[in-house]
Structure formats: C-alpha cells, structure tokens
Amino acid sequence: PDGRAILISANRRDDADHEPMDTEIYRVEVETGGLVQLTDRYGPDGSPTPSPSGDRIAYVGFDDQHLGFQTSDLYVMDADGSGSRLLSRDLDRSIGAIQWAQDGTGLFFSYDNDGNGKVGFMDLQGGTEEKVANVQGLSTGRPYGGGQFSVADNGRIAFTLGRPTHPAELGVADPGSGNVRQLTNLNEDLLGHLKLGTVEEIWYESSFDGRRIQGWIVKPPDFDPSRKYPLILEIHGGPFSNYGDRFSAEIQLYAASGYVVLYTNPRGSTSYGMEFGNLIHHAYPSQDYDDLISGVDAVIDLGYVDEEQLFVTGGSGGGVLSAWIVGHTDRFRAAVVQKPVINWYSFVLHADGPGFFYKYWFPGPPWDHAEHYMQRSPLSYVGNVTTPTMLLTGEMDYRTPMSESEQYFAGLQIEGVPSMLVRIPDASHGIASRPSNLVAKVQHILAWFEKWRDEM
C-alpha cells in the first residue's frame, strides 16, 4: 500500500518445467529491483494481497500432494513472510479471488458450492459467511463457473450476476441487508423475444455406491409432459470443474431443437469438496460413468424421455467420457466426441503439460505403467463401439491435440463404425471463444444427431 514494493507469485526453480505447480510469493522492491522470497513450501502460493495497513499479506495455495484435485486454501502471513496461518481449515471448497475488508478484519473471496458461484467473507479466525450467490462467469457457451466481484469501502459488493435465463449482468448486493439488485440488462435485445427452455435441478443416486449426484434438466420451450422427447446427455470438461444453474447458449440451442438436455456433476467435479473430487484420482474414467448413466436413468424414470432416442456429447474431459460411454454401452443412438483424450499414453507426451499430467493424474510415466494408461484410454475399447460417432476438435488445440481425435477416427473406421472427423480451422481448446465457432459446433452436433434420429 505504500507503493514501495510489488508482490508477485512466480516459479523460480531451476527445474520449473518439471515442477510446474511449485510457485512462491516474492516482494519486489520498486527502487532497487531487489527480490525477497516470502514463502517456502512445496506447492503453489499465489494471489498475494496486502492488507489495507500493509502489515499482513493474504494468499491462496496448498501443500502439494500430487493429487488430481487439491482445494486451494486461504492463508495470512506477516508482511515479512513470517507467522503464516491457514484460515480456511473448516471450508472444504477451493478459494478463488480474494479481497481484504477495508478495516482489515477479514477477506472476501469467491468459491463454488454445489454448482453455484458464491462470494464469502472469512474473518481472521477462519469463520465464514456467505455474502452473495449466483456469481456467474463471462462465458456464454456452457454452464461453467467463474465470475468476478469487487467490494466497496462500505461493504457493497458488485459482481457478475447470472441465472439460467440470462448471461452475466452487473449486480450489486447492498451491505447489511444483502439485497441484490441487477443493474444492467445488456442481453435483452437478444433474449427478450426468445422463449428459453426451463432449467430444473435434479439430485439422484449413483448406481455404483449410492452417492448423491447433482444435475440439471433443460426442457424444450413449450414442453409438453405427455410427449416423449429425445435426450442429450451433455458432459462437462475438466474433469475437475463444475456445471451449475447458469446460462448456457449451447444447451439452450439443443433444447430449442426439441431435445431434453441433462447435464450433471459426476464424481470428480468440483464444488463438493476434496474427497468427492478425488474419487477419480488415478481412476479416470471409472465410476463417473456410473454417475452419468444413473442420471440418464433418473430422467427416463420421469416419463417424458424416449429411451430409444438417447444422444451424448461433451468437450475435453466430457469428450473423454463421451468416448468412454460408447465403448461401454450401445444405448445411445449417436455421439459427438469433442476435443477428447483418446490415448493417455500419447496424450501425456504430446499435450501442453508434459511436466504435469503424468505426475498428478497417473502413478508415473507411461512406460512404467503402460497397462494402467491403456486401461483408462477410450481407444482400448474402440472395438466395442457400434454407436455412430463424430469427432470434433480445433486444429490448433494443444491441450487435446488433433492427433487424439485422428487416432479414434482411424480406429472407428477400421471397425466399420459410422464416423466423421470435423476439424475447426484456427481454433484452440476453447473452440467456442469465437462466436461463429460456437454456432458451427452446435450446428455440427445437431446435424449429426438429426441424421441418426431420422433413421430410426
């Protein structure tokens, strides 16, 4: 706060390429450029935020255990790096953006709980209070989390407010009462004349172990409960991420085309705690398959889905699971596998994180654990596939390279499975980051589903 130094987070290890998560917090003196290291533990330390008085620094991180999912905790230390204390011991959720209260008595922070974005407040003894809900990210494609907030000196919170009926708008929560007001309606010109599908929450039990799984059902506009509708199972990526009760242009487009859409948070999803997230540690895909299929069965039991017209799609981690599903069941009429990993052996050597994936998602490098890698690879089950399957990937994707989709397409062709490979020009892993690509992606998916729906 006195302007004499800047706090940064950096990985300055000589072997940083091999230990990509091990960042520390440094104080950089403005006048001299001198560097003082303030933290020293194995694991990420980031988001250094000085208190208003400058005597304390809050930061986010964790002790790295090489787990697939590790919750980010909130710490506070003295300005010189001494006296570090873990504040969020009793909150089993990952902490995001942090901001000190003006009086220095605690910090505001973002987190997700049960698929909903929140702003909370944590005092310096670790006591936590929810301040704001329905914080939504700025993406309009699929119903992921994220979002932004800012707290005024008087405690008023401005944030990106979103609901399933509209993308993020600017909202404020008044201090004291917590009453939320939506200040903008920037998307009225687009959405005001459209009829959207309704979004309903569903909880159901997994057939594997009875765990409760959360999901959402999106019904077509003018839904008629006496009819039987085709169903699309849409699977999120990550796999350590979450869907929620948020706006999604892609899912609304599927619903507008006459489909009931189910999206869920199977085991491995975030916002349910560290234990739930790590149920797929060194076991992905595995029983997340059972969670997804149990969700489909739960919706069928509601009576308005034609169980002979089931379709599945998903991107990234959702692409992995889509390919896994068609390798393990023939219940689905057609599938669109978007930007998948098909062969974990080739993935860890070709994707953009060679120092990360083999160490955190697997028990070691592939040449030491070839059987484990291949057991988890959808490519190993291509001989079981009979479902017509489209592959769809950006040509510039470095996270799930095009070669992954090419391998699976070749395998499907060898097996005589009706299949197609779609290459999105100039697109990286975030295919829908360009609006025209979002529309093209949805049109390809719907065209593929309609092709096989028409032949029934």
CSV table of C-alpha atoms in Angstrom, one decimal:
chain,number,residue,atom,x,y,z
A,1,PRO,CA,0.0,0.0,0.0
A,2,ASP,CA,2.9,2.4,0.5
A,3,GLY,CA,4.0,1.9,-3.2
A,4,ARG,CA,7.5,0.8,-2.2
A,5,ALA,CA,7.2,-2.8,-3.4
A,6,ILE,CA,5.2,-5.2,-5.6
A,7,LEU,CA,4.1,-8.6,-4.5
A,8,ILE,CA,4.3,-11.4,-7.2
A,9,SER,CA,3.9,-15.1,-7.5
A,10,ALA,CA,6.5,-17.0,-9.5
A,11,ASN,CA,8.1,-20.3,-10.0
A,12,ARG,CA,11.9,-19.6,-10.0
A,13,ARG,CA,13.1,-23.1,-9.6
A,14,ASP,CA,15.9,-24.3,-11.8
A,15,ASP,CA,13.7,-27.3,-12.7
A,16,ALA,CA,10.5,-25.3,-13.0
A,17,ASP,CA,9.5,-27.2,-16.2
A,18,HIS,CA,9.4,-30.4,-14.1
A,19,GLU,CA,7.8,-28.8,-11.1
A,20,PRO,CA,5.2,-26.5,-12.7
A,21,MET,CA,3.0,-26.2,-9.6
A,22,ASP,CA,5.6,-25.0,-7.1
A,23,THR,CA,5.3,-21.2,-7.0
A,24,GLU,CA,6.3,-18.9,-4.2
A,25,ILE,CA,5.5,-15.3,-3.2
A,26,TYR,CA,8.1,-12.6,-3.6
A,27,ARG,CA,8.4,-9.0,-2.6
A,28,VAL,CA,10.0,-6.9,-5.4
A,29,GLU,CA,11.5,-3.6,-4.3
A,30,VAL,CA,10.4,-0.8,-6.7
A,31,GLU,CA,13.5,1.3,-6.3
A,32,THR,CA,16.2,-1.4,-6.5
A,33,GLY,CA,14.5,-4.3,-8.1
A,34,GLY,CA,15.6,-6.4,-5.1
A,35,LEU,CA,13.8,-9.7,-4.7
A,36,VAL,CA,12.8,-11.2,-1.3
A,37,GLN,CA,11.2,-14.6,-1.1
A,38,LEU,CA,8.3,-14.7,1.4
A,39,THR,CA,7.0,-18.3,1.2
A,40,ASP,CA,8.8,-21.6,1.1
A,41,ARG,CA,6.7,-24.8,0.8
A,42,TYR,CA,6.2,-27.4,-1.8
A,43,GLY,CA,3.1,-26.4,-3.6
A,44,PRO,CA,1.5,-23.3,-5.2
A,45,ASP,CA,1.4,-20.0,-3.4
A,46,GLY,CA,-0.5,-17.2,-5.4
A,47,SER,CA,-2.7,-14.2,-5.4
A,48,PRO,CA,-0.7,-12.2,-2.8
A,49,THR,CA,-2.9,-9.5,-1.4
A,50,PRO,CA,-1.6,-7.0,1.2
A,51,SER,CA,-3.9,-5.8,4.0
A,52,PRO,CA,-5.0,-2.1,3.9
A,53,SER,CA,-2.5,-1.3,6.6
A,54,GLY,CA,0.3,-3.3,4.9
A,55,ASP,CA,1.2,-5.4,7.9
A,56,ARG,CA,-0.3,-8.6,6.6
A,57,ILE,CA,-0.4,-10.5,3.3
A,58,ALA,CA,-3.2,-12.9,2.4
A,59,TYR,CA,-2.5,-15.6,-0.3
A,60,VAL,CA,-4.0,-18.8,-1.7
A,61,GLY,CA,-2.4,-22.2,-2.1
A,62,PHE,CA,-2.0,-25.7,-0.8
A,63,ASP,CA,0.6,-28.3,0.2
A,64,ASP,CA,1.1,-30.3,-3.0
A,65,GLN,CA,0.3,-34.0,-2.6
A,66,HIS,CA,0.3,-34.8,-6.3
A,67,LEU,CA,-3.4,-35.4,-6.2
A,68,GLY,CA,-5.7,-34.9,-9.2
A,69,PHE,CA,-7.7,-32.3,-7.3
A,70,GLN,CA,-6.5,-30.2,-4.4
A,71,THR,CA,-8.5,-27.5,-2.8
A,72,SER,CA,-6.9,-24.0,-2.7
A,73,ASP,CA,-6.8,-22.6,0.8
A,74,LEU,CA,-6.6,-19.1,2.3
A,75,TYR,CA,-3.5,-18.1,4.3
A,76,VAL,CA,-2.4,-15.0,6.0
A,77,MET,CA,1.2,-14.1,7.0
A,78,ASP,CA,3.0,-11.1,8.3
A,79,ALA,CA,4.4,-8.7,5.7
A,80,ASP,CA,7.9,-10.1,6.1
A,81,GLY,CA,6.7,-13.7,5.4
A,82,SER,CA,6.7,-14.9,9.0
A,83,GLY,CA,3.7,-16.2,11.0
A,84,SER,CA,1.8,-17.9,8.2
A,85,ARG,CA,-1.6,-19.2,9.2
A,86,LEU,CA,-4.1,-21.3,7.4
A,87,LEU,CA,-7.5,-19.6,7.8
A,88,SER,CA,-9.8,-21.9,5.7
A,89,ARG,CA,-9.3,-25.2,7.5
A,90,ASP,CA,-13.0,-25.7,8.0
A,91,LEU,CA,-14.1,-24.8,4.5
A,92,ASP,CA,-13.8,-27.7,2.1
A,93,ARG,CA,-14.1,-25.7,-1.0
A,94,SER,CA,-11.5,-24.1,-3.3
A,95,ILE,CA,-10.9,-20.4,-2.7
A,96,GLY,CA,-10.6,-18.0,-5.7
A,97,ALA,CA,-10.2,-14.3,-5.9
A,98,ILE,CA,-9.6,-12.6,-2.5
A,99,GLN,CA,-10.0,-9.0,-1.3
A,100,TRP,CA,-9.4,-7.6,2.1
A,101,ALA,CA,-12.2,-5.8,4.0
A,102,GLN,CA,-11.4,-2.1,4.4
A,103,ASP,CA,-11.0,-2.5,8.2
A,104,GLY,CA,-8.6,-5.4,7.8
A,105,THR,CA,-10.8,-7.8,9.9
A,106,GLY,CA,-11.0,-10.5,7.2
A,107,LEU,CA,-11.3,-11.2,3.5
A,108,PHE,CA,-13.9,-11.5,0.8
A,109,PHE,CA,-13.4,-14.5,-1.5
A,110,SER,CA,-15.0,-16.4,-4.3
A,111,TYR,CA,-15.9,-20.1,-4.3
A,112,ASP,CA,-18.3,-22.6,-5.8
A,113,ASN,CA,-20.7,-24.7,-3.8
A,114,ASP,CA,-23.0,-27.3,-5.3
A,115,GLY,CA,-22.6,-25.9,-8.8
A,116,ASN,CA,-23.3,-22.3,-7.7
A,117,GLY,CA,-20.9,-19.4,-7.6
A,118,LYS,CA,-20.6,-17.5,-4.3
A,119,VAL,CA,-18.8,-14.6,-2.6
A,120,GLY,CA,-18.0,-15.3,1.0
A,121,PHE,CA,-16.3,-13.5,3.9
A,122,MET,CA,-13.8,-15.1,6.2
A,123,ASP,CA,-12.6,-13.4,9.4
A,124,LEU,CA,-9.1,-13.9,10.7
A,125,GLN,CA,-10.2,-16.7,13.0
A,126,GLY,CA,-11.5,-18.7,10.0
A,127,GLY,CA,-15.2,-18.0,10.5
A,128,THR,CA,-17.0,-18.0,7.2
A,129,GLU,CA,-20.2,-16.3,6.0
A,130,GLU,CA,-21.8,-16.5,2.6
A,131,LYS,CA,-22.4,-13.0,1.2
A,132,VAL,CA,-23.6,-13.4,-2.4
A,133,ALA,CA,-24.8,-16.3,-4.6
A,134,ASN,CA,-25.4,-16.7,-8.4
A,135,VAL,CA,-21.9,-15.3,-9.3
A,136,GLN,CA,-21.6,-16.3,-13.0
A,137,GLY,CA,-18.6,-16.3,-15.4
A,138,LEU,CA,-18.5,-14.3,-18.6
A,139,SER,CA,-18.6,-17.3,-20.9
A,140,THR,CA,-21.9,-17.9,-22.7
A,141,GLY,CA,-21.2,-21.3,-24.2
A,142,ARG,CA,-21.6,-23.9,-21.5
A,143,PRO,CA,-22.7,-23.5,-17.8
A,144,TYR,CA,-19.3,-23.3,-16.2
A,145,GLY,CA,-18.4,-21.2,-13.1
A,146,GLY,CA,-16.1,-18.3,-12.8
A,147,GLY,CA,-17.2,-14.7,-12.3
A,148,GLN,CA,-15.9,-11.5,-10.8
A,149,PHE,CA,-16.6,-9.3,-7.8
A,150,SER,CA,-15.4,-6.2,-6.1
A,151,VAL,CA,-16.2,-4.8,-2.6
A,152,ALA,CA,-16.6,-1.1,-1.9
A,153,ASP,CA,-15.3,0.5,1.3
A,154,ASN,CA,-18.8,0.4,2.8
A,155,GLY,CA,-19.2,-3.3,2.1
A,156,ARG,CA,-21.4,-3.1,-1.0
A,157,ILE,CA,-20.5,-6.0,-3.4
A,158,ALA,CA,-20.6,-5.5,-7.2
A,159,PHE,CA,-20.5,-8.8,-9.1
A,160,THR,CA,-21.3,-10.6,-12.3
A,161,LEU,CA,-24.8,-11.9,-11.7
A,162,GLY,CA,-26.1,-14.7,-13.8
A,163,ARG,CA,-29.0,-17.1,-13.9
A,164,PRO,CA,-30.1,-19.9,-16.3
A,165,THR,CA,-32.3,-17.3,-18.1
A,166,HIS,CA,-29.5,-14.8,-18.9
A,167,PRO,CA,-25.7,-14.4,-19.2
A,168,ALA,CA,-23.8,-12.5,-16.6
A,169,GLU,CA,-25.1,-9.0,-15.9
A,170,LEU,CA,-23.8,-6.4,-13.4
A,171,GLY,CA,-25.4,-6.9,-9.9
A,172,VAL,CA,-24.8,-5.3,-6.5
A,173,ALA,CA,-25.5,-6.7,-3.1
A,174,ASP,CA,-26.2,-3.9,-0.5
A,175,PRO,CA,-24.3,-4.0,2.8
A,176,GLY,CA,-26.3,-5.1,5.8
A,177,SER,CA,-29.5,-6.3,4.1
A,178,GLY,CA,-27.7,-8.3,1.4
A,179,ASN,CA,-30.4,-7.4,-1.0
A,180,VAL,CA,-29.3,-8.0,-4.6
A,181,ARG,CA,-30.2,-5.6,-7.5
A,182,GLN,CA,-29.5,-6.3,-11.2
A,183,LEU,CA,-28.2,-3.0,-12.7
A,184,THR,CA,-27.9,-4.0,-16.3
A,185,ASN,CA,-29.9,-5.9,-18.9
A,186,LEU,CA,-27.4,-5.9,-21.7
A,187,ASN,CA,-28.8,-9.0,-23.4
A,188,GLU,CA,-32.4,-8.0,-23.6
A,189,ASP,CA,-32.2,-7.2,-27.3
A,190,LEU,CA,-31.1,-10.8,-27.9
A,191,LEU,CA,-33.1,-12.8,-25.4
A,192,GLY,CA,-36.2,-10.6,-24.9
A,193,HIS,CA,-38.1,-12.0,-27.9
A,194,LEU,CA,-36.9,-15.6,-27.4
A,195,LYS,CA,-38.5,-18.4,-25.4
A,196,LEU,CA,-35.9,-20.3,-23.4
A,197,GLY,CA,-36.0,-23.9,-22.1
A,198,THR,CA,-36.6,-24.2,-18.4
A,199,VAL,CA,-33.8,-25.4,-16.2
A,200,GLU,CA,-34.6,-27.7,-13.3
A,201,GLU,CA,-32.3,-29.1,-10.6
A,202,ILE,CA,-32.2,-32.9,-10.0
A,203,TRP,CA,-30.4,-35.0,-7.4
A,204,TYR,CA,-30.2,-38.7,-7.9
A,205,GLU,CA,-28.2,-41.7,-6.5
A,206,SER,CA,-25.3,-43.3,-8.4
A,207,SER,CA,-25.8,-47.0,-9.2
A,208,PHE,CA,-22.2,-47.6,-8.1
A,209,ASP,CA,-22.3,-46.6,-4.5
A,210,GLY,CA,-25.5,-44.7,-3.8
A,211,ARG,CA,-23.7,-41.3,-3.7
A,212,ARG,CA,-26.0,-38.3,-4.4
A,213,ILE,CA,-25.2,-36.7,-7.7
A,214,GLN,CA,-26.4,-33.2,-8.7
A,215,GLY,CA,-27.6,-32.4,-12.2
A,216,TRP,CA,-29.9,-30.1,-14.2
A,217,ILE,CA,-32.6,-30.9,-16.7
A,218,VAL,CA,-33.3,-28.4,-19.5
A,219,LYS,CA,-36.7,-28.8,-21.2
A,220,PRO,CA,-37.6,-27.6,-24.7
A,221,PRO,CA,-39.7,-24.4,-24.9
A,222,ASP,CA,-43.4,-25.2,-24.8
A,223,PHE,CA,-42.6,-28.5,-23.1
A,224,ASP,CA,-45.5,-31.0,-23.2
A,225,PRO,CA,-45.2,-33.6,-20.4
A,226,SER,CA,-47.4,-36.0,-22.3
A,227,ARG,CA,-44.9,-36.3,-25.1
A,228,LYS,CA,-41.8,-38.4,-25.4
A,229,TYR,CA,-38.6,-36.4,-26.2
A,230,PRO,CA,-35.2,-37.3,-27.3
A,231,LEU,CA,-32.5,-36.8,-24.7
A,232,ILE,CA,-29.0,-35.3,-24.9
A,233,LEU,CA,-26.5,-36.1,-22.1
A,234,GLU,CA,-24.0,-33.2,-22.2
A,235,ILE,CA,-20.9,-33.8,-20.1
A,236,HIS,CA,-18.5,-31.1,-18.7
A,237,GLY,CA,-14.8,-31.0,-19.1
A,238,GLY,CA,-12.0,-30.7,-16.6
A,239,PRO,CA,-12.6,-33.2,-15.3
A,240,PHE,CA,-12.0,-31.1,-12.2
A,241,SER,CA,-14.6,-28.4,-12.8
A,242,ASN,CA,-18.3,-28.0,-12.4
A,243,TYR,CA,-21.5,-27.1,-14.3
A,244,GLY,CA,-24.3,-25.3,-12.5
A,245,ASP,CA,-27.5,-23.3,-12.6
A,246,ARG,CA,-26.1,-20.9,-15.1
A,247,PHE,CA,-26.9,-19.6,-18.6
A,248,SER,CA,-25.7,-21.8,-21.5
A,249,ALA,CA,-26.2,-20.8,-25.1
A,250,GLU,CA,-25.2,-24.2,-26.4
A,251,ILE,CA,-27.6,-26.2,-24.2
A,252,GLN,CA,-30.4,-23.7,-24.9
A,253,LEU,CA,-29.9,-24.3,-28.6
A,254,TYR,CA,-30.2,-28.1,-28.1
A,255,ALA,CA,-33.4,-27.6,-26.1
A,256,ALA,CA,-34.7,-25.2,-28.8
A,257,SER,CA,-34.2,-28.1,-31.3
A,258,GLY,CA,-36.6,-30.3,-29.4
A,259,TYR,CA,-34.3,-32.2,-27.0
A,260,VAL,CA,-34.4,-32.6,-23.3
A,261,VAL,CA,-30.9,-32.0,-22.1
A,262,LEU,CA,-29.3,-33.4,-19.0
A,263,TYR,CA,-26.0,-32.0,-17.6
A,264,THR,CA,-24.6,-33.3,-14.3
A,265,ASN,CA,-21.6,-33.1,-11.9
A,266,PRO,CA,-20.4,-36.7,-11.6
A,267,ARG,CA,-17.7,-37.7,-9.2
A,268,GLY,CA,-14.5,-35.7,-9.8
A,269,SER,CA,-16.5,-32.5,-10.2
A,270,THR,CA,-15.5,-29.5,-8.1
A,271,SER,CA,-17.7,-27.6,-5.6
A,272,TYR,CA,-18.5,-30.7,-3.5
A,273,GLY,CA,-15.2,-30.9,-1.6
A,274,MET,CA,-11.8,-32.6,-1.9
A,275,GLU,CA,-12.9,-36.1,-1.2
A,276,PHE,CA,-15.6,-36.1,-3.9
A,277,GLY,CA,-13.2,-34.5,-6.4
A,278,ASN,CA,-10.5,-37.2,-5.8
A,279,LEU,CA,-12.9,-40.2,-6.2
A,280,ILE,CA,-11.4,-40.3,-9.7
A,281,HIS,CA,-7.8,-39.9,-8.6
A,282,HIS,CA,-5.7,-42.3,-10.8
A,283,ALA,CA,-9.1,-43.7,-11.8
A,284,TYR,CA,-10.4,-41.5,-14.6
A,285,PRO,CA,-12.6,-42.5,-16.3
A,286,SER,CA,-14.2,-45.0,-13.9
A,287,GLN,CA,-17.3,-44.8,-11.8
A,288,ASP,CA,-18.0,-41.3,-13.1
A,289,TYR,CA,-19.5,-43.4,-16.0
A,290,ASP,CA,-22.0,-44.9,-13.5
A,291,ASP,CA,-22.9,-41.5,-12.2
A,292,LEU,CA,-23.7,-40.3,-15.7
A,293,ILE,CA,-25.7,-43.3,-16.7
A,294,SER,CA,-27.6,-43.2,-13.5
A,295,GLY,CA,-28.6,-39.6,-14.3
A,296,VAL,CA,-29.9,-40.7,-17.7
A,297,ASP,CA,-32.0,-43.4,-16.0
A,298,ALA,CA,-33.3,-41.0,-13.4
A,299,VAL,CA,-34.6,-38.7,-16.2
A,300,ILE,CA,-36.1,-41.6,-18.1
A,301,ASP,CA,-38.0,-42.5,-14.9
A,302,LEU,CA,-39.7,-39.1,-15.0
A,303,GLY,CA,-41.7,-40.4,-18.0
A,304,TYR,CA,-41.1,-37.8,-20.8
A,305,VAL,CA,-38.0,-39.2,-22.5
A,306,ASP,CA,-37.9,-41.7,-25.3
A,307,GLU,CA,-35.2,-44.2,-24.1
A,308,GLU,CA,-34.7,-45.3,-27.7
A,309,GLN,CA,-33.6,-41.8,-28.6
A,310,LEU,CA,-30.6,-41.1,-26.4
A,311,PHE,CA,-27.6,-39.0,-27.5
A,312,VAL,CA,-24.4,-38.0,-25.8
A,313,THR,CA,-21.8,-35.3,-26.2
A,314,GLY,CA,-19.2,-33.4,-24.2
A,315,GLY,CA,-15.9,-31.5,-24.6
A,316,SER,CA,-12.4,-32.1,-23.3
A,317,GLY,CA,-13.0,-34.2,-20.2
A,318,GLY,CA,-16.5,-34.5,-21.4
A,319,GLY,CA,-15.1,-35.8,-24.7
A,320,VAL,CA,-13.2,-38.4,-22.9
A,321,LEU,CA,-16.3,-39.6,-21.1
A,322,SER,CA,-18.4,-39.5,-24.3
A,323,ALA,CA,-15.9,-41.8,-26.0
A,324,TRP,CA,-15.8,-44.0,-22.8
A,325,ILE,CA,-19.6,-44.3,-22.8
A,326,VAL,CA,-19.9,-45.5,-26.4
A,327,GLY,CA,-17.1,-48.0,-25.6
A,328,HIS,CA,-19.1,-49.4,-22.7
A,329,THR,CA,-22.7,-49.3,-23.8
A,330,ASP,CA,-24.8,-49.2,-27.0
A,331,ARG,CA,-27.7,-47.4,-25.5
A,332,PHE,CA,-27.0,-44.1,-27.3
A,333,ARG,CA,-28.2,-43.6,-30.9
A,334,ALA,CA,-25.3,-41.2,-31.7
A,335,ALA,CA,-22.4,-39.4,-30.1
A,336,VAL,CA,-20.3,-36.3,-30.7
A,337,VAL,CA,-16.9,-36.6,-29.0
A,338,GLN,CA,-15.5,-33.1,-28.8
A,339,LYS,CA,-11.7,-32.4,-28.3
A,340,PRO,CA,-11.1,-35.6,-26.4
A,341,VAL,CA,-8.2,-37.5,-25.0
A,342,ILE,CA,-8.3,-41.0,-26.6
A,343,ASN,CA,-4.9,-42.4,-25.7
A,344,TRP,CA,-3.4,-41.3,-22.4
A,345,TYR,CA,0.0,-42.7,-23.3
A,346,SER,CA,0.3,-40.4,-26.3
A,347,PHE,CA,-1.5,-37.5,-24.5
A,348,VAL,CA,1.0,-37.1,-21.7
A,349,LEU,CA,3.8,-36.9,-24.3
A,350,HIS,CA,2.1,-34.6,-26.8
A,351,ALA,CA,-0.2,-32.2,-24.8
A,352,ASP,CA,0.9,-28.8,-23.5
A,353,GLY,CA,1.7,-30.0,-19.9
A,354,PRO,CA,4.4,-32.8,-20.0
A,355,GLY,CA,5.6,-31.8,-16.5
A,356,PHE,CA,2.1,-32.1,-15.0
A,357,PHE,CA,-0.3,-34.8,-16.2
A,358,TYR,CA,1.9,-37.9,-15.7
A,359,LYS,CA,2.6,-36.8,-12.2
A,360,TYR,CA,-0.8,-35.7,-11.0
A,361,TRP,CA,-3.2,-37.8,-13.0
A,362,PHE,CA,-1.3,-41.1,-13.1
A,363,PRO,CA,1.0,-43.1,-10.8
A,364,GLY,CA,4.1,-42.3,-13.0
A,365,PRO,CA,5.3,-42.1,-16.6
A,366,PRO,CA,3.5,-44.2,-19.2
A,367,TRP,CA,6.5,-46.6,-19.9
A,368,ASP,CA,6.4,-47.6,-16.2
A,369,HIS,CA,2.6,-48.0,-16.1
A,370,ALA,CA,1.5,-48.9,-19.7
A,371,GLU,CA,-1.3,-51.2,-18.6
A,372,HIS,CA,-2.8,-48.5,-16.3
A,373,TYR,CA,-2.6,-45.9,-19.1
A,374,MET,CA,-4.3,-48.1,-21.6
A,375,GLN,CA,-6.9,-49.4,-19.2
A,376,ARG,CA,-8.1,-45.8,-18.9
A,377,SER,CA,-7.9,-44.9,-22.6
A,378,PRO,CA,-11.1,-44.9,-24.6
A,379,LEU,CA,-9.0,-46.1,-27.6
A,380,SER,CA,-8.7,-49.5,-25.8
A,381,TYR,CA,-12.5,-50.0,-26.1
A,382,VAL,CA,-12.9,-48.9,-29.7
A,383,GLY,CA,-13.6,-52.5,-30.7
A,384,ASN,CA,-16.8,-52.4,-28.6
A,385,VAL,CA,-18.2,-49.3,-30.3
A,386,THR,CA,-21.3,-49.5,-32.5
A,387,THR,CA,-22.6,-46.0,-31.9
A,388,PRO,CA,-22.3,-43.6,-34.8
A,389,THR,CA,-19.7,-41.1,-33.6
A,390,MET,CA,-18.5,-37.7,-34.7
A,391,LEU,CA,-15.1,-36.3,-33.6
A,392,LEU,CA,-14.9,-32.5,-33.4
A,393,THR,CA,-11.7,-30.7,-32.5
A,394,GLY,CA,-9.9,-27.4,-33.1
A,395,GLU,CA,-6.9,-27.7,-35.4
A,396,MET,CA,-4.8,-25.5,-33.1
A,397,ASP,CA,-5.7,-27.4,-29.9
A,398,TYR,CA,-2.6,-28.0,-27.8
A,399,ARG,CA,-4.4,-29.4,-24.7
A,400,THR,CA,-6.1,-32.3,-26.5
A,401,PRO,CA,-4.2,-32.3,-29.8
A,402,MET,CA,-5.9,-33.2,-33.1
A,403,SER,CA,-3.8,-36.4,-33.2
A,404,GLU,CA,-6.0,-37.7,-30.4
A,405,SER,CA,-9.2,-37.4,-32.5
A,406,GLU,CA,-7.4,-38.7,-35.5
A,407,GLN,CA,-6.4,-41.9,-33.7
A,408,TYR,CA,-10.0,-42.5,-32.6
A,409,PHE,CA,-11.4,-41.7,-36.0
A,410,ALA,CA,-9.0,-44.2,-37.6
A,411,GLY,CA,-10.0,-46.8,-35.0
A,412,LEU,CA,-13.7,-46.3,-35.7
A,413,GLN,CA,-13.1,-46.5,-39.4
A,414,ILE,CA,-11.1,-49.8,-39.0
A,415,GLU,CA,-14.0,-51.2,-37.0
A,416,GLY,CA,-16.6,-50.1,-39.6
A,417,VAL,CA,-18.4,-47.7,-37.3
A,418,PRO,CA,-20.2,-44.8,-39.0
A,419,SER,CA,-18.0,-41.9,-38.1
A,420,MET,CA,-16.9,-38.4,-39.1
A,421,LEU,CA,-14.0,-36.1,-38.2
A,422,VAL,CA,-14.6,-32.4,-38.0
A,423,ARG,CA,-11.7,-30.0,-37.9
A,424,ILE,CA,-12.4,-26.5,-36.7
A,425,PRO,CA,-9.9,-24.2,-38.5
A,426,ASP,CA,-7.7,-21.8,-36.4
A,427,ALA,CA,-9.5,-23.0,-33.2
A,428,SER,CA,-7.6,-23.9,-30.0
A,429,HIS,CA,-9.1,-25.8,-27.0
A,430,GLY,CA,-11.6,-23.1,-26.4
A,431,ILE,CA,-13.5,-23.7,-29.7
A,432,ALA,CA,-16.4,-21.5,-28.7
A,433,SER,CA,-14.2,-18.5,-27.8
A,434,ARG,CA,-15.1,-17.2,-31.3
A,435,PRO,CA,-18.9,-16.9,-31.6
A,436,SER,CA,-19.0,-18.2,-35.1
A,437,ASN,CA,-17.2,-21.4,-33.9
A,438,LEU,CA,-19.8,-21.8,-31.1
A,439,VAL,CA,-22.6,-21.7,-33.7
A,440,ALA,CA,-20.7,-24.0,-36.1
A,441,LYS,CA,-20.0,-26.5,-33.3
A,442,VAL,CA,-23.6,-26.7,-32.2
A,443,GLN,CA,-24.8,-27.0,-35.8
A,444,HIS,CA,-22.5,-29.9,-36.5
A,445,ILE,CA,-23.6,-31.7,-33.3
A,446,LEU,CA,-27.3,-31.2,-34.1
A,447,ALA,CA,-26.9,-32.3,-37.7
A,448,TRP,CA,-25.2,-35.5,-36.6
A,449,PHE,CA,-27.9,-36.3,-34.1
A,450,GLU,CA,-30.6,-35.5,-36.5
A,451,LYS,CA,-29.0,-37.7,-39.1
A,452,TRP,CA,-29.3,-40.8,-36.8
A,453,ARG,CA,-32.5,-39.7,-35.2
A,454,ASP,CA,-34.1,-39.6,-38.7
A,455,GLU,CA,-33.0,-43.2,-39.5
A,456,MET,CA,-34.8,-44.7,-36.5
